[in-house]
Amino acid sequence: FTDNAFIGSRSMSMAGAVVSHTTDVESAFYNPAGLANLDEYSMMMGVTSLYGVKFLKHQFLSVGLPKKIAISFQQLGTSTKGSFGNNGSYDYNLSTEKSISLSQGFSLLKDANSSLSVGYSLNGLIFYQNISAGPSGDGTNGLSSSESTVIGVDFGILASLRNKISFGAFIK
């Protein structure tokens, strides 16, 4: 599954380096331990063509709750243009990756000098691959379409010292 590091304006402006500075609903996509800092309802969503390429369509949505929980969705699709005789052109879906997640963060320590948080995400991952054209390009000896579903778990940790030094790590 594709793990896009550029979701939201903060991650784009920091070239995807947001693992140790996640403090809002965006952390559901990176380091779920950052949800321990979530104090209010929040939402972020977007639709884009990745890297300015029209056939890479990326969509995301994340909703954060004050209970340090976020529900998020992410989809990446690849498509191509095609035509059948006089029927005009159409978009042909080549593959689709979808991720639906439930994330939660916990604050283990928060005092005047330091903080320590941990978090997890439960992910439902769905991958669809359309039929392939095969070696000859006409569908002969090509692969049939298929769909795979799997469940994954992410873990994260986030620590800070005097609000000057931050450390974050996560495992997907």
Backbone as JSON Lines, residues from 0, in Angstrom:
{"i":0,"aa":"F","n":[0.82,-1.18,0.0],"ca":[0.0,0.0,0.0],"c":[0.86,1.25,0.0]}
{"i":1,"aa":"T","n":[0.41,2.21,-0.74],"ca":[1.12,3.48,-0.82],"c":[0.96,4.22,0.5]}
{"i":2,"aa":"D","n":[2.03,4.76,1.01],"ca":[1.98,5.57,2.21],"c":[2.4,6.97,1.82]}
{"i":3,"aa":"N","n":[1.43,7.8,1.5],"ca":[1.7,9.16,1.05],"c":[2.05,10.05,2.23]}
{"i":4,"aa":"A","n":[3.21,10.68,2.18],"ca":[3.68,11.52,3.28],"c":[3.26,12.97,3.14]}
{"i":5,"aa":"F","n":[2.43,13.3,2.17],"ca":[2.05,14.69,1.94],"c":[0.54,14.84,2.03]}
{"i":6,"aa":"I","n":[0.03,14.81,3.26],"ca":[-1.4,14.99,3.5],"c":[-1.55,16.25,4.33]}
{"i":7,"aa":"G","n":[-2.16,17.26,3.79],"ca":[-2.37,18.5,4.51],"c":[-1.26,19.51,4.28]}
{"i":8,"aa":"S","n":[-1.56,20.76,4.6],"ca":[-0.62,21.85,4.33],"c":[0.65,21.78,5.19]}
{"i":9,"aa":"R","n":[0.53,21.34,6.44],"ca":[1.71,21.28,7.3],"c":[2.73,20.28,6.77]}
{"i":10,"aa":"S","n":[2.28,19.08,6.43],"ca":[3.22,18.07,5.94],"c":[3.81,18.46,4.59]}
{"i":11,"aa":"M","n":[3.04,19.11,3.75],"ca":[3.59,19.56,2.47],"c":[4.66,20.62,2.66]}
{"i":12,"aa":"S","n":[4.41,21.56,3.59],"ca":[5.39,22.62,3.81],"c":[6.65,22.12,4.5]}
{"i":13,"aa":"M","n":[6.55,21.0,5.22],"ca":[7.71,20.44,5.91],"c":[8.3,19.24,5.17]}
{"i":14,"aa":"A","n":[7.97,19.1,3.88],"ca":[8.48,18.02,3.03],"c":[8.21,16.64,3.63]}
{"i":15,"aa":"G","n":[7.07,16.48,4.29],"ca":[6.68,15.19,4.85],"c":[7.32,14.86,6.18]}
{"i":16,"aa":"A","n":[8.05,15.77,6.78],"ca":[8.76,15.52,8.05],"c":[7.93,15.97,9.24]}
{"i":17,"aa":"V","n":[6.83,15.29,9.53],"ca":[5.94,15.72,10.6],"c":[5.78,14.67,11.71]}
{"i":18,"aa":"V","n":[6.57,13.65,11.71],"ca":[6.41,12.54,12.65],"c":[6.5,13.0,14.1]}
{"i":19,"aa":"S","n":[7.42,13.9,14.42],"ca":[7.6,14.29,15.82],"c":[6.91,15.6,16.17]}
{"i":20,"aa":"H","n":[6.1,16.13,15.29],"ca":[5.41,17.38,15.6],"c":[3.95,17.31,15.14]}
{"i":21,"aa":"T","n":[3.29,16.24,15.5],"ca":[1.88,16.1,15.16],"c":[1.05,16.45,16.38]}
{"i":22,"aa":"T","n":[0.21,17.44,16.25],"ca":[-0.59,17.89,17.39],"c":[-2.06,18.05,17.06]}
{"i":23,"aa":"D","n":[-2.48,17.6,15.89],"ca":[-3.87,17.76,15.51],"c":[-4.36,16.51,14.8]}
{"i":24,"aa":"V","n":[-5.49,16.61,14.13],"ca":[-6.13,15.46,13.5],"c":[-5.26,14.86,12.38]}
{"i":25,"aa":"E","n":[-4.32,15.63,11.85],"ca":[-3.4,15.14,10.83],"c":[-2.54,13.98,11.33]}
{"i":26,"aa":"S","n":[-2.34,13.91,12.64],"ca":[-1.51,12.85,13.21],"c":[-2.11,11.46,13.01]}
{"i":27,"aa":"A","n":[-3.39,11.36,12.7],"ca":[-3.99,10.05,12.42],"c":[-3.33,9.4,11.21]}
{"i":28,"aa":"F","n":[-2.79,10.19,10.29],"ca":[-2.14,9.65,9.11],"c":[-0.66,9.35,9.34]}
{"i":29,"aa":"Y","n":[-0.05,9.93,10.36],"ca":[1.39,9.78,10.57],"c":[1.71,9.06,11.86]}
{"i":30,"aa":"N","n":[1.53,9.75,12.97],"ca":[1.89,9.2,14.27],"c":[0.68,9.32,15.19]}
{"i":31,"aa":"P","n":[-0.04,8.23,15.43],"ca":[-1.27,8.31,16.22],"c":[-1.05,8.8,17.66]}
{"i":32,"aa":"A","n":[0.17,8.79,18.16],"ca":[0.43,9.3,19.51],"c":[0.13,10.79,19.6]}
{"i":33,"aa":"G","n":[0.19,11.52,18.49],"ca":[-0.11,12.95,18.47],"c":[-1.56,13.25,18.78]}
{"i":34,"aa":"L","n":[-2.45,12.26,18.67],"ca":[-3.86,12.48,19.0],"c":[-4.06,12.74,20.49]}
{"i":35,"aa":"A","n":[-3.09,12.41,21.32],"ca":[-3.19,12.69,22.75],"c":[-3.28,14.2,23.01]}
{"i":36,"aa":"N","n":[-2.89,15.02,22.04],"ca":[-2.95,16.48,22.16],"c":[-4.25,17.06,21.6]}
{"i":37,"aa":"L","n":[-5.14,16.23,21.12],"ca":[-6.38,16.69,20.5],"c":[-7.39,17.07,21.57]}
{"i":38,"aa":"D","n":[-7.81,18.35,21.6],"ca":[-8.71,18.85,22.63],"c":[-10.09,19.24,22.11]}
{"i":39,"aa":"E","n":[-10.29,19.25,20.81],"ca":[-11.55,19.73,20.26],"c":[-11.9,18.95,19.0]}
{"i":40,"aa":"Y","n":[-13.1,19.14,18.53],"ca":[-13.51,18.53,17.27],"c":[-12.72,19.17,16.14]}
{"i":41,"aa":"S","n":[-12.27,18.37,15.21],"ca":[-11.55,18.92,14.06],"c":[-11.71,17.98,12.87]}
{"i":42,"aa":"M","n":[-11.49,18.54,11.69],"ca":[-11.63,17.76,10.47],"c":[-10.68,18.31,9.42]}
{"i":43,"aa":"M","n":[-10.15,17.41,8.62],"ca":[-9.37,17.84,7.47],"c":[-9.72,16.91,6.32]}
{"i":44,"aa":"M","n":[-9.76,17.49,5.13],"ca":[-10.08,16.7,3.95],"c":[-9.44,17.32,2.73]}
{"i":45,"aa":"G","n":[-9.25,16.52,1.72],"ca":[-8.65,17.02,0.5],"c":[-8.76,16.04,-0.65]}
{"i":46,"aa":"V","n":[-8.69,16.58,-1.85],"ca":[-8.67,15.81,-3.08],"c":[-7.6,16.43,-3.96]}
{"i":47,"aa":"T","n":[-6.73,15.61,-4.51],"ca":[-5.65,16.16,-5.32],"c":[-5.19,15.14,-6.36]}
{"i":48,"aa":"S","n":[-4.52,15.63,-7.36],"ca":[-3.78,14.78,-8.29],"c":[-2.34,14.83,-7.82]}
{"i":49,"aa":"L","n":[-1.84,13.71,-7.35],"ca":[-0.49,13.69,-6.77],"c":[0.56,14.14,-7.76]}
{"i":50,"aa":"Y","n":[1.46,14.95,-7.28],"ca":[2.61,15.44,-8.04],"c":[2.19,16.13,-9.35]}
{"i":51,"aa":"G","n":[0.93,16.59,-9.41],"ca":[0.44,17.26,-10.6],"c":[0.14,16.32,-11.76]}
{"i":52,"aa":"V","n":[0.12,15.02,-11.5],"ca":[-0.13,14.01,-12.53],"c":[-1.61,13.64,-12.47]}
{"i":53,"aa":"K","n":[-2.34,13.81,-13.56],"ca":[-3.79,13.64,-13.56],"c":[-4.25,12.21,-13.3]}
{"i":54,"aa":"F","n":[-3.44,11.21,-13.59],"ca":[-3.89,9.84,-13.42],"c":[-3.62,9.28,-12.01]}
{"i":55,"aa":"L","n":[-3.05,10.08,-11.1],"ca":[-2.86,9.68,-9.7],"c":[-3.78,10.53,-8.82]}
{"i":56,"aa":"K","n":[-4.96,10.03,-8.54],"ca":[-5.94,10.78,-7.76],"c":[-5.89,10.33,-6.3]}
{"i":57,"aa":"H","n":[-5.7,11.3,-5.41],"ca":[-5.59,11.02,-3.98],"c":[-6.67,11.79,-3.23]}
{"i":58,"aa":"Q","n":[-7.37,11.09,-2.32],"ca":[-8.4,11.71,-1.5],"c":[-8.18,11.3,-0.06]}
{"i":59,"aa":"F","n":[-8.46,12.2,0.87],"ca":[-8.32,11.87,2.28],"c":[-9.32,12.65,3.11]}
{"i":60,"aa":"L","n":[-9.67,12.08,4.24],"ca":[-10.6,12.68,5.19],"c":[-10.23,12.17,6.57]}
{"i":61,"aa":"S","n":[-10.2,13.06,7.54],"ca":[-9.96,12.65,8.92],"c":[-10.82,13.52,9.83]}
{"i":62,"aa":"V","n":[-11.5,12.88,10.76],"ca":[-12.35,13.57,11.72],"c":[-11.83,13.24,13.12]}
{"i":63,"aa":"G","n":[-11.5,14.29,13.88],"ca":[-10.98,14.1,15.23],"c":[-12.0,14.47,16.28]}
{"i":64,"aa":"L","n":[-12.03,13.69,17.35],"ca":[-12.96,13.91,18.45],"c":[-12.17,14.29,19.71]}
{"i":65,"aa":"P","n":[-12.77,15.07,20.62],"ca":[-12.05,15.49,21.82],"c":[-11.63,14.32,22.72]}
{"i":66,"aa":"K","n":[-12.13,13.14,22.47],"ca":[-11.78,11.96,23.26],"c":[-10.45,11.35,22.81]}
{"i":67,"aa":"K","n":[-9.66,12.15,22.06],"ca":[-8.34,11.7,21.57],"c":[-8.47,10.57,20.53]}
{"i":68,"aa":"I","n":[-9.58,10.58,19.78],"ca":[-9.87,9.56,18.77],"c":[-10.03,10.23,17.42]}
{"i":69,"aa":"A","n":[-9.6,9.55,16.36],"ca":[-9.8,10.04,15.0],"c":[-10.25,8.89,14.11]}
{"i":70,"aa":"I","n":[-11.13,9.21,13.2],"ca":[-11.56,8.27,12.17],"c":[-11.11,8.85,10.85]}
{"i":71,"aa":"S","n":[-10.42,8.06,10.05],"ca":[-9.86,8.61,8.81],"c":[-10.04,7.65,7.65]}
{"i":72,"aa":"F","n":[-10.01,8.24,6.46],"ca":[-10.15,7.51,5.2],"c":[-9.14,8.08,4.22]}
{"i":73,"aa":"Q","n":[-8.56,7.21,3.43],"ca":[-7.59,7.63,2.43],"c":[-7.75,6.74,1.2]}
{"i":74,"aa":"Q","n":[-7.67,7.32,0.02],"ca":[-7.79,6.54,-1.22],"c":[-6.83,7.07,-2.27]}
{"i":75,"aa":"L","n":[-6.16,6.17,-2.92],"ca":[-5.29,6.5,-4.05],"c":[-5.73,5.65,-5.21]}
{"i":76,"aa":"G","n":[-6.03,6.3,-6.34],"ca":[-6.46,5.58,-7.52],"c":[-5.61,5.93,-8.72]}
{"i":77,"aa":"T","n":[-5.36,4.95,-9.55],"ca":[-4.66,5.19,-10.81],"c":[-5.63,4.91,-11.94]}
{"i":78,"aa":"S","n":[-5.59,5.75,-12.95],"ca":[-6.52,5.58,-14.07],"c":[-5.83,6.0,-15.36]}
{"i":79,"aa":"T","n":[-6.47,5.66,-16.46],"ca":[-5.97,6.05,-17.77],"c":[-7.15,6.41,-18.65]}
{"i":80,"aa":"K","n":[-6.9,7.14,-19.69],"ca":[-7.95,7.49,-20.65],"c":[-7.98,6.42,-21.74]}
{"i":81,"aa":"G","n":[-9.15,6.19,-22.27],"ca":[-9.3,5.22,-23.34],"c":[-10.48,5.56,-24.21]}
{"i":82,"aa":"S","n":[-10.69,4.82,-25.26],"ca":[-11.86,5.04,-26.12],"c":[-12.22,3.73,-26.82]}
{"i":83,"aa":"F","n":[-13.5,3.59,-27.11],"ca":[-14.01,2.45,-27.86],"c":[-14.76,2.98,-29.08]}
{"i":84,"aa":"G","n":[-14.13,2.97,-30.21],"ca":[-14.78,3.39,-31.45],"c":[-15.46,4.73,-31.34]}
{"i":85,"aa":"N","n":[-16.77,4.77,-31.59],"ca":[-17.54,6.02,-31.57],"c":[-18.15,6.32,-30.2]}
{"i":86,"aa":"N","n":[-17.8,5.52,-29.18],"ca":[-18.38,5.72,-27.85],"c":[-17.72,6.85,-27.08]}
{"i":87,"aa":"G","n":[-16.7,7.48,-27.62],"ca":[-16.03,8.58,-26.94],"c":[-14.97,8.08,-25.96]}
{"i":88,"aa":"S","n":[-14.39,9.02,-25.24],"ca":[-13.34,8.66,-24.3],"c":[-13.92,8.43,-22.91]}
{"i":89,"aa":"Y","n":[-13.18,7.73,-22.08],"ca":[-13.62,7.43,-20.74],"c":[-12.38,7.28,-19.84]}
{"i":90,"aa":"D","n":[-12.6,7.36,-18.53],"ca":[-11.55,7.08,-17.56],"c":[-11.6,5.59,-17.22]}
{"i":91,"aa":"Y","n":[-10.48,4.91,-17.3],"ca":[-10.39,3.49,-17.03],"c":[-9.63,3.3,-15.72]}
{"i":92,"aa":"N","n":[-10.28,2.74,-14.7],"ca":[-9.66,2.54,-13.39],"c":[-8.67,1.38,-13.46]}
{"i":93,"aa":"L","n":[-7.4,1.64,-13.18],"ca":[-6.38,0.6,-13.19],"c":[-6.23,-0.06,-11.82]}
{"i":94,"aa":"S","n":[-6.17,0.76,-10.78],"ca":[-6.05,0.22,-9.42],"c":[-6.57,1.25,-8.42]}
{"i":95,"aa":"T","n":[-6.96,0.74,-7.25],"ca":[-7.44,1.59,-6.17],"c":[-6.95,1.04,-4.84]}
{"i":96,"aa":"E","n":[-6.4,1.91,-4.01],"ca":[-5.99,1.56,-2.66],"c":[-6.83,2.37,-1.69]}
{"i":97,"aa":"K","n":[-7.46,1.71,-0.73],"ca":[-8.28,2.4,0.26],"c":[-7.82,2.01,1.65]}
{"i":98,"aa":"S","n":[-7.86,2.98,2.55],"ca":[-7.5,2.74,3.94],"c":[-8.54,3.42,4.83]}
{"i":99,"aa":"I","n":[-9.13,2.66,5.73],"ca":[-10.08,3.17,6.7],"c":[-9.48,2.9,8.07]}
{"i":100,"aa":"S","n":[-9.34,3.96,8.9],"ca":[-8.61,3.81,10.17],"c":[-9.38,4.38,11.35]}
{"i":101,"aa":"L","n":[-9.19,3.74,12.48],"ca":[-9.63,4.24,13.77],"c":[-8.38,4.39,14.62]}
{"i":102,"aa":"S","n":[-8.1,5.61,15.06],"ca":[-6.85,5.91,15.78],"c":[-7.16,6.52,17.14]}
{"i":103,"aa":"Q","n":[-6.25,6.26,18.1],"ca":[-6.42,6.83,19.43],"c":[-5.05,7.1,20.03]}
{"i":104,"aa":"G","n":[-4.96,8.22,20.76],"ca":[-3.72,8.58,21.45],"c":[-3.93,8.68,22.94]}
{"i":105,"aa":"F","n":[-2.89,8.34,23.72],"ca":[-2.94,8.37,25.17],"c":[-1.77,9.18,25.7]}
{"i":106,"aa":"S","n":[-2.03,10.03,26.65],"ca":[-0.96,10.79,27.31],"c":[-0.53,10.01,28.55]}
{"i":107,"aa":"L","n":[0.73,9.58,28.59],"ca":[1.24,8.84,29.74],"c":[1.89,9.74,30.77]}
{"i":108,"aa":"L","n":[2.45,10.86,30.3],"ca":[3.15,11.78,31.2],"c":[3.05,13.19,30.63]}
{"i":109,"aa":"K","n":[2.68,14.12,31.47],"ca":[2.65,15.52,31.05],"c":[2.87,16.38,32.28]}
{"i":110,"aa":"D","n":[4.06,16.94,32.38],"ca":[4.35,17.83,33.49],"c":[4.98,19.11,32.96]}
{"i":111,"aa":"A","n":[5.55,19.93,33.81],"ca":[6.09,21.23,33.39],"c":[7.28,21.11,32.46]}
{"i":112,"aa":"N","n":[7.99,19.98,32.5],"ca":[9.21,19.84,31.71],"c":[9.13,18.85,30.55]}
{"i":113,"aa":"S","n":[8.22,17.9,30.61],"ca":[8.24,16.86,29.59],"c":[6.85,16.28,29.34]}
{"i":114,"aa":"S","n":[6.75,15.55,28.25],"ca":[5.51,14.83,27.94],"c":[5.85,13.54,27.22]}
{"i":115,"aa":"L","n":[4.99,12.56,27.37],"ca":[5.15,11.26,26.71],"c":[3.77,10.75,26.33]}
{"i":116,"aa":"S","n":[3.6,10.43,25.06],"ca":[2.32,9.93,24.56],"c":[2.56,8.7,23.7]}
{"i":117,"aa":"V","n":[1.57,7.82,23.68],"ca":[1.58,6.66,22.79],"c":[0.25,6.63,22.05]}
{"i":118,"aa":"G","n":[0.2,5.92,20.94],"ca":[-1.03,5.81,20.18],"c":[-1.03,4.61,19.28]}
{"i":119,"aa":"Y","n":[-2.22,4.28,18.77],"ca":[-2.36,3.16,17.85],"c":[-3.39,3.51,16.79]}
{"i":120,"aa":"S","n":[-3.33,2.81,15.69],"ca":[-4.34,2.9,14.62],"c":[-4.7,1.5,14.18]}
{"i":121,"aa":"L","n":[-5.98,1.23,14.08],"ca":[-6.47,-0.01,13.49],"c":[-6.89,0.32,12.07]}
{"i":122,"aa":"N","n":[-6.33,-0.38,11.09],"ca":[-6.53,-0.03,9.69],"c":[-7.18,-1.17,8.92]}
{"i":123,"aa":"G","n":[-8.18,-0.84,8.15],"ca":[-8.74,-1.76,7.17],"c":[-8.21,-1.32,5.81]}
{"i":124,"aa":"L","n":[-7.47,-2.2,5.14],"ca":[-6.82,-1.86,3.88],"c":[-7.42,-2.69,2.75]}
{"i":125,"aa":"I","n":[-7.83,-2.02,1.69],"ca":[-8.45,-2.69,0.55],"c":[-7.7,-2.29,-0.72]}
{"i":126,"aa":"F","n":[-7.3,-3.28,-1.5],"ca":[-6.57,-3.02,-2.75],"c":[-7.32,-3.69,-3.9]}
{"i":127,"aa":"Y","n":[-7.59,-2.92,-4.95],"ca":[-8.24,-3.45,-6.15],"c":[-7.31,-3.26,-7.34]}
{"i":128,"aa":"Q","n":[-7.09,-4.33,-8.08],"ca":[-6.27,-4.29,-9.3],"c":[-7.14,-4.75,-10.47]}
{"i":129,"aa":"N","n":[-7.27,-3.93,-11.5],"ca":[-8.08,-4.27,-12.66],"c":[-7.33,-5.28,-13.54]}
{"i":130,"aa":"I","n":[-8.0,-5.81,-14.54],"ca":[-7.37,-6.79,-15.43],"c":[-6.18,-6.16,-16.15]}
{"i":131,"aa":"S","n":[-5.19,-6.96,-16.44],"ca":[-4.01,-6.44,-17.13],"c":[-4.1,-6.75,-18.63]}
{"i":132,"aa":"A","n":[-3.36,-6.0,-19.41],"ca":[-3.37,-6.17,-20.87],"c":[-2.54,-7.36,-21.31]}
{"i":133,"aa":"G","n":[-1.72,-7.88,-20.42],"ca":[-0.87,-9.02,-20.79],"c":[0.32,-8.58,-21.62]}
{"i":134,"aa":"P","n":[1.21,-9.52,-21.95],"ca":[2.43,-9.19,-22.69],"c":[2.16,-8.64,-24.1]}
{"i":135,"aa":"S","n":[1.06,-9.06,-24.71],"ca":[0.77,-8.63,-26.07],"c":[-0.01,-7.32,-26.12]}
{"i":136,"aa":"G","n":[-0.58,-6.89,-24.98],"ca":[-1.31,-5.64,-24.93],"c":[-2.77,-5.75,-25.29]}
{"i":137,"aa":"D","n":[-3.25,-6.94,-25.66],"ca":[-4.66,-7.1,-26.05],"c":[-5.46,-7.93,-25.04]}
{"i":138,"aa":"G","n":[-4.88,-8.23,-23.87],"ca":[-5.58,-9.01,-22.85],"c":[-5.22,-10.48,-22.86]}
{"i":139,"aa":"T","n":[-4.57,-10.96,-23.92],"ca":[-4.17,-12.36,-24.0],"c":[-3.1,-12.64,-22.95]}
{"i":140,"aa":"N","n":[-3.3,-13.69,-22.16],"ca":[-2.39,-14.09,-21.08],"c":[-2.24,-13.01,-20.01]}
{"i":141,"aa":"G","n":[-3.21,-12.12,-19.9],"ca":[-3.18,-11.1,-18.86],"c":[-3.74,-11.64,-17.55]}
{"i":142,"aa":"L","n":[-3.55,-10.9,-16.5],"ca":[-4.07,-11.28,-15.19],"c":[-5.5,-10.8,-15.04]}
{"i":143,"aa":"S","n":[-6.32,-11.57,-14.35],"ca":[-7.7,-11.15,-14.1],"c":[-7.71,-10.11,-12.98]}
{"i":144,"aa":"S","n":[-8.82,-9.41,-12.85],"ca":[-8.93,-8.4,-11.79],"c":[-9.01,-9.11,-10.44]}
{"i":145,"aa":"S","n":[-8.58,-8.42,-9.41],"ca":[-8.62,-9.01,-8.07],"c":[-8.74,-7.91,-7.01]}
{"i":146,"aa":"E","n":[-9.18,-8.34,-5.84],"ca":[-9.28,-7.42,-4.71],"c":[-8.74,-8.12,-3.47]}
{"i":147,"aa":"S","n":[-7.93,-7.4,-2.71],"ca":[-7.35,-7.94,-1.48],"c":[-7.76,-7.06,-0.31]}
{"i":148,"aa":"T","n":[-8.02,-7.69,0.82],"ca":[-8.39,-6.97,2.03],"c":[-7.52,-7.48,3.17]}
{"i":149,"aa":"V","n":[-7.01,-6.57,3.97],"ca":[-6.16,-6.95,5.1],"c":[-6.38,-5.95,6.24]}
{"i":150,"aa":"I","n":[-6.1,-6.38,7.45],"ca":[-6.19,-5.51,8.62],"c":[-4.77,-5.25,9.11]}
{"i":151,"aa":"G","n":[-4.48,-4.0,9.45],"ca":[-3.15,-3.64,9.94],"c":[-3.25,-2.81,11.21]}
{"i":152,"aa":"V","n":[-2.16,-2.77,11.95],"ca":[-2.09,-2.0,13.19],"c":[-0.83,-1.14,13.14]}
{"i":153,"aa":"D","n":[-0.96,0.14,13.51],"ca":[0.17,1.06,13.61],"c":[0.34,1.42,15.09]}
{"i":154,"aa":"F","n":[1.58,1.62,15.51],"ca":[1.88,2.09,16.86],"c":[2.77,3.31,16.76]}
{"i":155,"aa":"G","n":[2.59,4.25,17.68],"ca":[3.43,5.45,17.67],"c":[3.77,5.91,19.07]}
{"i":156,"aa":"I","n":[4.86,6.67,19.16],"ca":[5.3,7.26,20.42],"c":[5.71,8.7,20.12]}
{"i":157,"aa":"L","n":[5.43,9.58,21.06],"ca":[5.75,11.0,20.9],"c":[6.21,11.54,22.26]}
{"i":158,"aa":"A","n":[7.39,12.13,22.29],"ca":[7.93,12.66,23.54],"c":[8.48,14.06,23.29]}
{"i":159,"aa":"S","n":[8.42,14.91,24.31],"ca":[9.02,16.24,24.2],"c":[9.67,16.62,25.53]}
{"i":160,"aa":"L","n":[10.68,17.45,25.43],"ca":[11.39,17.93,26.6],"c":[11.41,19.46,26.55]}
{"i":161,"aa":"R","n":[10.76,20.09,27.52],"ca":[10.68,21.55,27.65],"c":[10.17,22.25,26.38]}
{"i":162,"aa":"N","n":[9.34,21.6,25.63],"ca":[8.76,22.14,24.39],"c":[9.82,22.62,23.4]}
{"i":163,"aa":"K","n":[11.04,22.12,23.52],"ca":[12.12,22.5,22.61],"c":[12.63,21.31,21.83]}
{"i":164,"aa":"I","n":[12.65,20.16,22.44],"ca":[13.14,18.94,21.79],"c":[11.98,17.97,21.7]}
{"i":165,"aa":"S","n":[11.72,17.48,20.49],"ca":[10.66,16.51,20.29],"c":[11.22,15.27,19.64]}
{"i":166,"aa":"F","n":[10.65,14.12,20.0],"ca":[11.02,12.85,19.4],"c":[9.73,12.11,19.07]}
{"i":167,"aa":"G","n":[9.63,11.62,17.87],"ca":[8.47,10.84,17.48],"c":[8.9,9.67,16.62]}
{"i":168,"aa":"A","n":[8.22,8.57,16.78],"ca":[8.48,7.39,15.96],"c":[7.19,6.6,15.83]}
{"i":169,"aa":"F","n":[7.05,5.87,14.74],"ca":[5.88,5.02,14.59],"c":[6.24,3.79,13.75]}
{"i":170,"aa":"I","n":[5.48,2.75,13.93],"ca":[5.64,1.51,13.17],"c":[4.32,1.25,12.46]}
{"i":171,"aa":"K","n":[4.4,1.02,11.17],"ca":[3.2,0.7,10.38],"c":[3.17,-0.77,10.09]}
